[in-house]
Short mmCIF file of C-alpha atoms in Angstrom, two decimals:
data_model
loop_
_atom_site.label_atom_id
_atom_site.label_comp_id
_atom_site.label_asym_id
_atom_site.label_seq_id
_atom_site.Cartn_x
_atom_site.Cartn_y
_atom_site.Cartn_z
CA MET A 1 0.00 0.00 0.00
CA PRO A 2 1.46 3.42 -0.92
CA GLU A 3 2.57 5.63 1.95
CA SER A 4 0.08 8.38 1.04
CA HIS A 5 -2.80 5.91 1.50
CA LEU A 6 -1.51 4.93 4.94
CA VAL A 7 -1.25 8.59 5.93
CA HIS A 8 -4.80 9.16 4.69
CA ILE A 9 -6.18 6.15 6.59
CA SER A 10 -4.40 7.16 9.78
CA HIS A 11 -5.77 10.69 9.37
CA VAL A 12 -9.34 9.36 8.98
CA LEU A 13 -8.86 7.09 12.02
CA LEU A 14 -7.56 10.00 14.10
CA HIS A 15 -10.51 12.12 12.94
CA LEU A 16 -12.94 9.37 13.97
CA LEU A 17 -11.25 8.82 17.34
CA THR A 18 -11.21 12.56 18.00
CA ALA A 19 -14.94 12.81 17.23
CA LEU A 20 -15.73 9.81 19.43
CA LEU A 21 -13.47 10.33 22.42
CA LEU A 22 -12.58 14.01 22.72
CA PRO A 23 -16.02 15.70 23.15
CA PRO A 24 -16.54 15.10 26.91
CA LEU A 25 -13.21 16.80 27.59
CA ILE A 26 -14.46 20.17 26.31
CA PRO A 27 -17.18 20.77 28.96
CA GLY A 28 -14.61 19.57 31.51
CA LEU A 29 -12.17 22.25 30.36
CA ILE A 30 -14.87 24.93 30.39
CA ASN A 31 -15.94 23.99 33.91
CA LYS A 32 -12.33 23.89 35.11
CA VAL A 33 -11.67 27.40 33.78
CA LYS A 34 -14.89 28.63 35.40
CA ALA A 35 -13.91 27.06 38.71
CA LEU A 36 -10.40 28.53 38.61
CA MET A 37 -11.82 31.97 37.77
CA ALA A 38 -14.11 31.66 40.80
CA GLY A 39 -11.22 30.60 43.04
CA ARG A 40 -12.40 27.01 43.37
CA SER A 41 -10.51 23.86 42.47
CA GLY A 42 -13.62 22.56 40.66
CA PRO A 43 -14.46 19.11 39.34
CA PRO A 44 -11.80 17.10 37.46
CA VAL A 45 -11.39 17.85 33.76
CA LEU A 46 -12.51 14.27 33.02
CA GLN A 47 -15.70 14.62 35.11
CA LEU A 48 -18.06 14.14 32.15
CA TYR A 49 -16.40 10.81 31.26
CA TYR A 50 -17.10 9.63 34.83
CA ASP A 51 -20.66 10.96 34.64
CA LEU A 52 -21.30 9.14 31.36
CA ALA A 53 -19.95 5.89 32.79
CA LYS A 54 -22.14 6.32 35.88
CA LEU A 55 -25.27 7.23 33.90
CA SER A 56 -24.87 4.25 31.56
CA ARG A 57 -25.15 1.96 34.60
CA LYS A 58 -27.94 3.82 36.39
CA GLN A 59 -31.63 3.06 36.27
CA ALA A 60 -33.70 5.29 34.02
CA VAL A 61 -37.11 6.57 35.05
CA PHE A 62 -39.54 7.08 32.19
CA SER A 63 -42.65 9.18 32.39
CA ARG A 64 -45.80 7.15 31.77
CA THR A 65 -46.93 9.69 29.16
CA THR A 66 -43.89 9.09 26.96
CA THR A 67 -43.78 6.85 23.90
CA TRP A 68 -41.02 5.59 21.59
CA VAL A 69 -40.66 9.18 20.35
CA PHE A 70 -39.03 10.05 23.68
CA LEU A 71 -35.85 8.15 22.82
CA MET A 72 -35.56 9.77 19.38
CA GLY A 73 -34.11 13.00 20.80
CA PRO A 74 -31.04 11.64 22.61
CA VAL A 75 -30.34 8.97 19.98
CA GLY A 76 -30.77 11.42 17.08
CA THR A 77 -28.56 14.06 18.70
CA VAL A 78 -25.59 11.70 18.96
CA ALA A 79 -26.08 9.92 15.61
CA VAL A 80 -26.46 13.21 13.76
CA GLY A 81 -23.52 14.78 15.61
CA LEU A 82 -21.24 11.88 14.62
CA VAL A 83 -22.24 12.11 10.94
CA ALA A 84 -21.79 15.90 11.01
CA ALA A 85 -18.33 15.35 12.52
CA MET A 86 -17.40 13.36 9.40
CA LEU A 87 -18.21 16.39 7.21
CA VAL A 88 -16.28 19.08 9.05
CA PRO A 89 -12.49 19.26 8.74
CA PHE A 90 -10.58 19.16 12.02
CA GLY A 91 -7.90 21.72 11.33
CA HIS A 92 -6.62 22.16 7.79
CA LEU A 93 -6.85 18.52 6.74
CA HIS A 94 -9.81 17.50 4.65
CA ALA A 95 -12.76 15.84 6.38
CA PRO A 96 -13.28 12.08 5.79
CA CYS A 97 -16.44 12.86 3.77
CA GLY A 98 -16.95 15.89 1.64
CA PHE A 99 -18.85 16.92 -1.47
CA GLN A 100 -20.13 20.07 -3.10
CA GLY A 101 -23.13 21.24 -1.07
CA ASP A 102 -22.23 19.35 2.12
CA VAL A 103 -22.41 22.67 3.93
CA ILE A 104 -26.22 22.60 3.66
CA LEU A 105 -26.38 19.01 4.86
CA PHE A 106 -24.13 19.94 7.79
CA ALA A 107 -26.40 22.79 8.90
CA TYR A 108 -29.61 20.80 8.57
CA LEU A 109 -28.23 17.70 10.27
CA PHE A 110 -28.23 19.83 13.39
CA GLY A 111 -31.71 20.99 12.41
CA LEU A 112 -32.77 17.33 12.36
CA ALA A 113 -31.24 16.76 15.80
CA ARG A 114 -33.08 19.80 17.13
CA PHE A 115 -36.35 18.59 15.62
CA LEU A 116 -35.95 15.20 17.29
CA THR A 117 -35.04 16.79 20.64
CA VAL A 118 -38.12 19.01 20.43
CA LEU A 119 -40.33 16.00 19.63
CA SER A 120 -38.80 14.18 22.57
CA ALA A 121 -39.51 17.14 24.87
CA LEU A 122 -43.10 17.50 23.66
CA ASP A 123 -43.64 13.77 24.06
CA THR A 124 -43.43 14.13 27.83
CA GLY A 125 -46.53 16.35 27.83
CA SER A 126 -44.81 18.76 30.20
CA SER A 127 -45.61 22.47 29.87
CA PHE A 128 -42.08 23.33 30.95
CA GLU A 129 -40.47 21.16 28.31
CA GLY A 130 -42.82 22.54 25.68
CA MET A 131 -41.78 26.04 26.73
CA GLY A 132 -38.09 25.14 26.45
CA ALA A 133 -38.70 23.56 23.05
CA ALA A 134 -40.46 26.72 21.84
CA ARG A 135 -37.55 28.86 23.01
CA GLU A 136 -35.03 26.54 21.41
CA VAL A 137 -36.65 26.67 17.98
CA THR A 138 -37.25 30.43 18.20
CA PHE A 139 -33.62 31.17 18.95
CA ALA A 140 -32.43 28.59 16.43
CA ALA A 141 -34.49 30.35 13.74
CA LEU A 142 -32.55 33.53 14.55
CA ALA A 143 -29.16 31.80 14.69
CA GLU A 144 -29.58 30.02 11.34
CA PRO A 145 -29.27 33.11 9.11
CA ALA A 146 -25.98 34.01 10.83
CA LEU A 147 -24.62 30.53 10.15
CA PHE A 148 -25.66 30.60 6.50
CA LEU A 149 -24.49 34.15 5.79
CA GLY A 150 -21.10 33.13 7.20
CA PHE A 151 -21.12 30.10 4.90
CA ALA A 152 -22.07 32.35 1.98
CA ALA A 153 -19.11 34.67 2.68
CA LEU A 154 -16.73 31.70 2.94
CA ALA A 155 -18.18 30.17 -0.24
CA LYS A 156 -17.66 33.46 -2.08
CA SER A 157 -14.04 33.71 -0.94
CA THR A 158 -13.09 30.08 -1.65
CA GLY A 159 -15.40 29.36 -4.60
CA SER A 160 -16.58 26.13 -3.03
CA LEU A 161 -19.65 24.80 -1.25
CA SER A 162 -17.78 22.00 0.49
CA LEU A 163 -16.80 22.47 4.14
CA SER A 164 -13.42 20.82 3.59
CA THR A 165 -12.45 23.46 1.04
CA MET A 166 -14.22 26.35 2.74
CA LEU A 167 -12.69 25.85 6.18
CA ALA A 168 -9.43 24.18 5.24
CA HIS A 169 -8.67 26.54 2.38
CA THR A 170 -4.92 26.52 1.89
CA GLY A 171 -4.76 29.41 -0.56
CA PRO A 172 -4.23 33.06 0.34
CA LEU A 173 -7.12 34.96 1.92
CA PHE A 174 -6.95 37.93 -0.53
CA ARG A 175 -9.60 40.42 0.62
CA PHE A 176 -11.14 38.00 3.07
CA SER A 177 -9.18 38.81 6.25
CA GLY A 178 -11.56 41.60 7.30
CA PRO A 179 -14.80 39.78 6.52
CA LEU A 180 -13.40 36.66 8.22
CA VAL A 181 -13.22 38.54 11.51
CA LEU A 182 -16.91 39.46 11.13
CA VAL A 183 -17.85 35.88 10.19
CA LEU A 184 -16.06 34.51 13.24
CA ALA A 185 -17.69 37.13 15.49
CA GLY A 186 -21.12 36.13 14.16
CA TRP A 187 -20.35 32.45 14.48
CA ALA A 188 -19.11 32.92 18.05
CA ILE A 189 -22.62 34.17 18.88
CA VAL A 190 -24.11 31.17 17.04
CA TYR A 191 -21.74 28.91 19.01
CA MET A 192 -23.02 30.30 22.32
CA ALA A 193 -26.65 29.99 21.24
CA GLU A 194 -26.44 26.54 19.65
CA ASN A 195 -24.57 25.11 22.61
CA SER A 196 -26.81 26.80 25.18
CA ARG A 197 -23.95 28.63 26.85
CA ILE A 198 -23.91 31.94 28.74
CA PRO A 199 -25.01 34.63 27.82
CA VAL A 200 -27.81 32.90 25.87
CA ASP A 201 -28.54 30.02 28.24
CA ASP A 202 -27.00 28.72 31.44
CA PRO A 203 -26.21 24.98 31.33
CA ASN A 204 -26.04 24.91 35.13
CA THR A 205 -29.37 26.50 35.88
CA HIS A 206 -32.19 24.27 37.00
CA LEU A 207 -34.94 26.83 37.24
CA GLU A 208 -37.47 25.72 34.64
CA LEU A 209 -38.76 29.18 33.78
CA THR A 210 -35.35 30.45 32.67
CA MET A 211 -33.93 27.39 30.98
CA ILE A 212 -33.84 26.73 27.27
CA HIS A 213 -32.02 23.53 26.40
CA GLU A 214 -31.83 22.03 29.88
CA VAL A 215 -35.57 22.25 30.41
CA MET A 216 -36.16 20.08 27.33
CA VAL A 217 -34.28 17.18 28.87
CA LEU A 218 -35.70 17.34 32.42
CA ASP A 219 -37.36 13.94 32.11
CA HIS A 220 -34.31 12.13 30.76
CA SER A 221 -32.29 9.90 33.03
CA GLY A 222 -29.95 6.92 32.82
CA ARG A 223 -28.61 6.07 29.36
CA PRO A 224 -30.86 8.51 27.46
CA PHE A 225 -29.49 11.33 29.64
CA ALA A 226 -25.95 10.07 29.03
CA LEU A 227 -26.63 10.41 25.30
CA VAL A 228 -28.00 13.92 25.83
CA LEU A 229 -24.84 14.99 27.66
CA TYR A 230 -22.54 13.30 25.16
CA GLY A 231 -24.49 14.82 22.24
CA ALA A 232 -24.15 18.30 23.75
CA SER A 233 -20.38 17.88 24.12
CA LEU A 234 -20.15 16.52 20.56
CA LYS A 235 -21.88 19.65 19.32
CA LEU A 236 -19.34 21.76 21.23
CA LEU A 237 -16.56 19.93 19.35
CA VAL A 238 -18.11 19.97 15.87
CA LEU A 239 -19.22 23.60 15.92
CA GLY A 240 -15.92 24.46 17.61
CA ALA A 241 -14.10 22.93 14.64
CA LEU A 242 -16.16 25.20 12.42
CA LEU A 243 -15.11 28.21 14.45
CA VAL A 244 -11.38 27.50 14.79
CA GLY A 245 -10.83 25.99 11.34
CA PRO A 246 -10.45 29.17 9.29
CA ILE A 247 -7.92 30.75 11.68
CA LEU A 248 -5.51 27.84 12.06
CA PRO A 249 -2.07 28.10 10.45
CA ARG A 250 -2.04 27.06 6.80
CA ASN A 251 0.20 24.38 5.26
CA ALA A 252 1.66 23.46 8.65
CA GLY A 253 1.90 19.73 7.93
CA PRO A 254 -0.29 16.93 9.31
CA LEU A 255 1.28 16.62 12.78
CA LEU A 256 1.47 20.34 13.49
CA ASP A 257 -2.00 20.74 12.06
CA TRP A 258 -3.50 18.26 14.53
CA LEU A 259 -1.57 19.85 17.41
CA ALA A 260 -2.76 23.31 16.37
CA PHE A 261 -6.34 22.03 16.17
CA TYR A 262 -6.28 20.52 19.67
CA LEU A 263 -4.63 23.65 21.04
CA ALA A 264 -7.21 25.90 19.35
CA LEU A 265 -10.05 23.79 20.77
CA GLY A 266 -8.50 24.12 24.23
CA VAL A 267 -8.22 27.89 23.80
CA LEU A 268 -11.85 28.03 22.59
CA ALA A 269 -13.02 26.05 25.64
CA ALA A 270 -10.99 28.33 27.92
CA GLY A 271 -12.49 31.36 26.13
CA VAL A 272 -16.02 30.04 26.69
CA GLY A 273 -15.21 29.40 30.36
CA PHE A 274 -13.71 32.90 30.69
CA ALA A 275 -16.72 34.54 29.04
CA GLU A 276 -19.09 32.60 31.30
CA SER A 277 -17.12 33.70 34.35
CA ILE A 278 -17.19 37.41 33.65
CA MET A 279 -20.76 37.86 32.46
CA ALA A 280 -24.28 36.86 33.41
CA ARG A 281 -26.81 35.44 31.04
CA PHE A 282 -29.00 37.90 29.19
CA ARG A 283 -32.61 38.48 30.02
CA MET A 284 -34.69 36.27 27.72
CA THR A 285 -35.98 39.32 25.81
CA LYS A 286 -32.41 40.43 25.05
CA VAL A 287 -31.37 37.12 23.47
CA PRO A 288 -33.00 37.81 20.07
CA GLN A 289 -31.12 41.14 19.88
CA PHE A 290 -27.86 39.31 20.59
CA LEU A 291 -28.60 36.80 17.83
CA VAL A 292 -29.56 39.54 15.39
CA ALA A 293 -26.14 41.12 16.10
CA GLY A 294 -24.63 37.83 14.87
CA VAL A 295 -26.77 37.95 11.73
CA LEU A 296 -25.69 41.54 11.06
CA ALA A 297 -22.00 40.72 11.51
CA THR A 298 -22.11 37.86 9.01
CA ALA A 299 -24.35 39.87 6.65
CA PHE A 300 -21.74 42.65 6.60
CA ALA A 301 -19.04 40.08 5.92
CA PHE A 302 -21.03 38.73 2.97
CA LEU A 303 -21.65 42.24 1.64
CA LEU A 304 -17.93 43.03 1.89
CA MET A 305 -17.22 39.92 -0.15
CA LEU A 306 -19.70 41.00 -2.82
CA VAL A 307 -18.35 44.52 -3.41
CA MET B 1 -55.81 11.66 9.52
CA LEU B 2 -52.90 9.77 11.08
CA ALA B 3 -52.51 7.63 7.96
CA ALA B 4 -52.36 10.74 5.75
CA MET B 5 -49.80 12.35 8.06
CA GLY B 6 -47.82 9.11 8.12
CA ILE B 7 -47.71 8.93 4.32
CA LEU B 8 -46.55 12.55 4.11
CA SER B 9 -43.89 11.93 6.78
CA LEU B 10 -42.66 8.85 4.93
CA ALA B 11 -42.51 10.87 1.71
CA CYS B 12 -40.42 13.53 3.50
CA ALA B 13 -38.09 10.86 4.91
CA GLY B 14 -37.84 9.29 1.45
CA ILE B 15 -36.84 12.60 -0.14
CA GLY B 16 -34.25 13.10 2.60
CA LEU B 17 -32.78 9.61 2.39
CA VAL B 18 -32.91 9.00 -1.39
CA PRO B 19 -33.05 12.48 -2.94
CA VAL B 20 -31.70 11.16 -6.27
CA LEU B 21 -35.18 9.83 -7.03
CA MET B 22 -36.59 13.35 -6.84
CA ALA B 23 -33.93 15.09 -8.94
CA LYS B 24 -35.32 14.12 -12.36
CA PRO B 25 -39.01 14.86 -11.58
CA LEU B 26 -37.93 18.23 -10.16
CA ASP B 27 -35.89 19.00 -13.27
CA ARG B 28 -38.97 18.25 -15.39
CA VAL B 29 -41.06 20.62 -13.24
CA VAL B 30 -38.43 23.36 -13.57
CA SER B 31 -38.15 22.94 -17.34
CA THR B 32 -41.97 23.00 -17.68
CA LEU B 33 -42.25 26.13 -15.56
CA SER B 34 -39.45 27.89 -17.42
CA GLY B 35 -41.06 26.91 -20.73
CA THR B 36 -37.82 25.83 -22.37
CA GLU B 37 -35.49 22.90 -22.07
CA GLN B 38 -32.18 23.09 -20.16
CA VAL B 39 -32.45 26.67 -18.90
CA LEU B 40 -31.06 25.67 -15.52
CA PRO B 41 -28.46 22.97 -14.91
CA SER B 42 -29.81 19.68 -13.62
CA LEU B 43 -30.04 19.38 -9.82
CA ASP B 44 -28.10 16.14 -9.94
CA ASN B 45 -25.20 17.92 -11.66
CA LEU B 46 -25.12 20.74 -9.12
CA VAL B 47 -24.97 18.54 -6.01
CA ASN B 48 -23.87 14.94 -5.72
CA LEU B 49 -27.14 13.83 -4.17
CA SER B 50 -26.10 10.19 -3.82
CA TRP B 51 -23.80 11.31 -0.97
CA LEU B 52 -26.91 11.92 1.10
CA THR B 53 -27.95 8.30 0.70
CA VAL B 54 -24.41 7.11 1.45
CA LEU B 55 -24.33 9.17 4.66
CA ALA B 56 -27.84 8.10 5.62
CA ILE B 57 -26.58 4.52 6.03
CA PRO B 58 -24.14 5.27 8.91
CA LEU B 59 -26.70 7.67 10.37
CA LEU B 60 -29.35 4.94 10.50
CA VAL B 61 -26.91 2.24 11.64
CA VAL B 62 -25.47 4.39 14.45
CA GLY B 63 -28.99 5.51 15.36
CA PHE B 64 -30.19 1.89 15.53
CA ILE B 65 -27.26 0.79 17.72
CA LEU B 66 -27.71 3.73 20.08
CA TRP B 67 -31.45 3.11 20.16
CA LYS B 68 -30.89 -0.49 21.21
CA TRP B 69 -28.38 0.61 23.83
CA ALA B 70 -30.61 3.34 25.26
CA ALA B 71 -33.72 1.15 25.22
CA ALA B 72 -31.84 -1.56 27.13
CA THR B 73 -31.23 0.81 30.04
CA PRO B 74 -32.21 -0.61 33.44
CA ARG B 75 -35.72 0.74 34.03
CA GLY B 76 -37.23 1.97 37.24
CA LYS B 77 -40.96 2.24 37.95
CA GLU B 78 -42.79 4.54 35.53
CA GLN B 79 -43.57 7.93 37.06
CA PRO B 80 -45.64 10.97 36.03
CA THR B 81 -43.90 13.65 33.99
CA TRP B 82 -41.89 16.07 36.12
CA GLY B 83 -44.26 18.86 37.06
CA CYS B 84 -41.95 21.10 39.09
CA GLY B 85 -43.65 20.11 42.32
CA TYR B 86 -47.20 20.51 40.99
CA LEU B 87 -48.85 17.14 40.97
CA ALA B 88 -52.31 17.87 39.58
CA PRO B 89 -51.86 19.15 36.02
CA ASN B 90 -54.91 18.86 33.77
CA ALA B 91 -55.74 19.37 30.11
CA ARG B 92 -56.41 23.12 30.64
CA MET B 93 -52.73 23.54 31.48
CA GLN B 94 -51.38 21.77 28.43
CA TYR B 95 -48.80 23.49 26.31
CA THR B 96 -50.65 24.15 23.08
CA ALA B 97 -49.44 24.67 19.54
CA SER B 98 -50.15 28.40 19.80
CA SER B 99 -48.04 28.59 22.98
CA PHE B 100 -45.26 26.75 21.16
CA ALA B 101 -45.29 29.26 18.30
CA ASP B 102 -45.80 32.29 20.55
CA GLY B 103 -42.14 33.39 20.57
CA LEU B 104 -41.87 33.48 16.79
CA VAL B 105 -45.35 34.96 16.40
CA GLN B 106 -44.47 37.82 18.78
CA GLY B 107 -41.13 38.35 17.05
CA MET B 108 -42.72 38.37 13.61
CA GLY B 109 -45.79 40.32 14.81
CA TRP B 110 -45.15 43.01 12.19
CA VAL B 111 -45.88 40.44 9.46
CA LEU B 112 -48.31 38.05 11.13
CA TRP B 113 -50.48 40.62 13.00
CA PRO B 114 -51.74 38.27 15.71
CA LYS B 115 -55.23 39.06 17.06
CA ILE B 116 -55.16 39.08 20.85
CA GLN B 117 -58.21 39.83 22.98
CA GLY B 118 -58.41 40.19 26.74
CA GLY B 119 -56.18 38.41 29.16
CA ARG B 120 -54.84 41.38 31.10
CA VAL B 121 -55.44 40.97 34.82
CA ARG B 122 -55.55 44.12 36.98
CA GLY B 123 -55.38 44.69 40.70
CA PHE B 124 -55.61 42.31 43.62
CA PHE B 125 -58.29 39.59 43.60
CA PRO B 126 -59.15 40.18 39.94
CA PHE B 127 -62.38 39.04 38.37
CA PRO B 128 -62.19 36.13 35.95
CA ARG B 129 -60.97 37.29 32.56
CA ARG B 130 -61.17 35.77 29.12
CA PHE B 131 -58.19 35.53 26.80
CA GLN B 132 -58.05 34.47 23.20
CA SER B 133 -55.39 34.76 20.57
CA HIS B 134 -55.57 33.95 16.91
CA VAL B 135 -53.09 34.28 14.08
CA PRO B 136 -54.86 34.79 10.76
CA ASP B 137 -53.04 33.43 7.72
CA PRO B 138 -51.11 36.44 6.39
CA VAL B 139 -51.63 35.48 2.73
CA LEU B 140 -55.05 33.81 2.71
CA ASP B 141 -56.83 35.84 5.42
CA ARG B 142 -55.02 39.16 5.01
CA VAL B 143 -54.50 39.43 1.24
CA ALA B 144 -56.31 36.80 -0.82
CA ASP B 145 -59.68 36.78 0.97
CA PRO B 146 -60.11 40.59 1.33
CA GLY B 147 -58.72 41.10 -2.20
CA LEU B 148 -61.12 38.61 -3.78
CA ASN B 149 -64.06 39.91 -1.72
CA GLY B 150 -63.24 43.48 -2.82
CA ALA B 151 -62.97 42.40 -6.43
CA ALA B 152 -66.29 40.54 -6.16
CA PHE B 153 -67.94 43.65 -4.70
CA LEU B 154 -66.59 45.92 -7.44
CA LEU B 155 -67.40 43.50 -10.23
CA SER B 156 -70.93 42.97 -8.94
CA GLY B 157 -71.63 46.42 -10.41
CA LEU B 158 -71.14 44.90 -13.88
CA ARG B 159 -73.78 42.21 -13.41
CA PHE B 160 -76.32 44.20 -15.36
CA LEU B 161 -74.35 43.20 -18.46
CA GLN B 162 -75.58 39.63 -17.99
CA ALA B 163 -79.11 40.30 -19.11
CA GLY B 164 -79.84 36.71 -20.13
CA HIS B 165 -80.83 37.56 -23.74
CA MET B 166 -78.93 35.88 -26.57
CA SER B 167 -79.35 38.90 -28.82
CA ILE B 168 -77.56 41.15 -26.33
CA TYR B 169 -74.67 38.69 -26.02
CA LEU B 170 -74.37 38.64 -29.83
CA MET B 171 -74.21 42.41 -29.72
CA TYR B 172 -71.31 42.21 -27.22
CA ILE B 173 -69.44 39.93 -29.60
CA LEU B 174 -70.11 42.27 -32.49
CA LEU B 175 -68.95 45.28 -30.49
CA THR B 176 -65.80 43.41 -29.40
CA LEU B 177 -65.02 42.48 -32.99
CA LEU B 178 -65.52 46.08 -34.03
CA VAL B 179 -63.14 47.31 -31.33
CA LEU B 180 -60.53 44.74 -32.41
CA LEU B 181 -60.97 45.78 -36.04
CA ILE B 182 -60.48 49.44 -35.22
CA TRP B 183 -57.42 48.56 -33.09
CA MET B 184 -55.96 46.56 -36.00
CA VAL B 185 -56.50 49.38 -38.46
CA VAL B 186 -55.12 52.04 -36.14
#
């Protein structure tokens, strides 16, 4: 077998292992940074791995109003996240799967996961979970234009509709440096909203009236809840790859590229932890304004690419 | 009702999982609408749609494995849905479709113009109040229906032209032909 094939196979394997094993580390890093900022030692960085192992052994309590639809949310979130992880390049190496137009599939895979989570929440018949589901889809509807306008700006600059080329573009940026800053600013807002992080949502709150994502999964326990937690961390990784991809060093070589990717993810997690430590979550009525700011930033970036 | 919804859902899933099957019929629709052949490139040439089917296989396989794993979780006794300490919810408290859409309806109020009546409670020990909200269809109820009703009202003034006599209708045809003749000559 030629050496280039071996390198390619090892790259795909590393990509797969990263997508499978790394996600629970990211919330651990975020929580560690938050704890250190608050002067606490905090839980171990590997806490989510322990939690997942514990939850997979624990008994699950199901509401008697739920049906088979209830399991669709957690299962769909993880399955969709893993497929989406195969489309997005980790660093500047091409993703294992990629084709023209995969960018639309990528965005709507998460739409499918959200749809299944909402169905799962509504299946419980709980008013609170219905309320959380309504908030989730409302804010997602506002975050989606920002994501797509950012994609449009990247597509215009790279001439491709494939994530591997758009994010791992090895050519010069030409006039794109300025718009890229705006795209990343808009996507940072999308990252906070999609992952239910402060200032949009607080993953630690357990007050039903103020929650968004957490309130949708109140009735999950045992293995379904383990899937919910793992799916959330997977989303942090996959969307994080989207955010850090365009700013990683170009043509660094495979080894340095992977190192730069892991480092950038660590910095992103630390940045999220830092942001969550220094600010409170917005009032619910302010969240749409925050998301519209993201849409405007990416819209400006796209306009700059057009002129 | 459920069967119809099920068929539509299956059709949606089919389009999502095997979109290649829909590419050619869609191309035919586009070419019929545009009136000429090959105005737009074929959908199948623009996007490699078979990739969606290829990726659907791992999605379904992983989903099935996870489903089996999650369904095999050790189960405790079934309990009521978590009610935040309130143990007597009834149907009047259910989260309705209009509640679900309320956020977007409020946000898009400038387009949707929701009709809201009552509901505001004032003072201590308020009297019972009624509340109702309704979102008329912005196209059908706001534009098409009033537009067609207005047109029907205006055109009703022309009903005297339908006298019911064949001779008068023949005169209309003659007059129309005369007008066309004059238009041709001019």
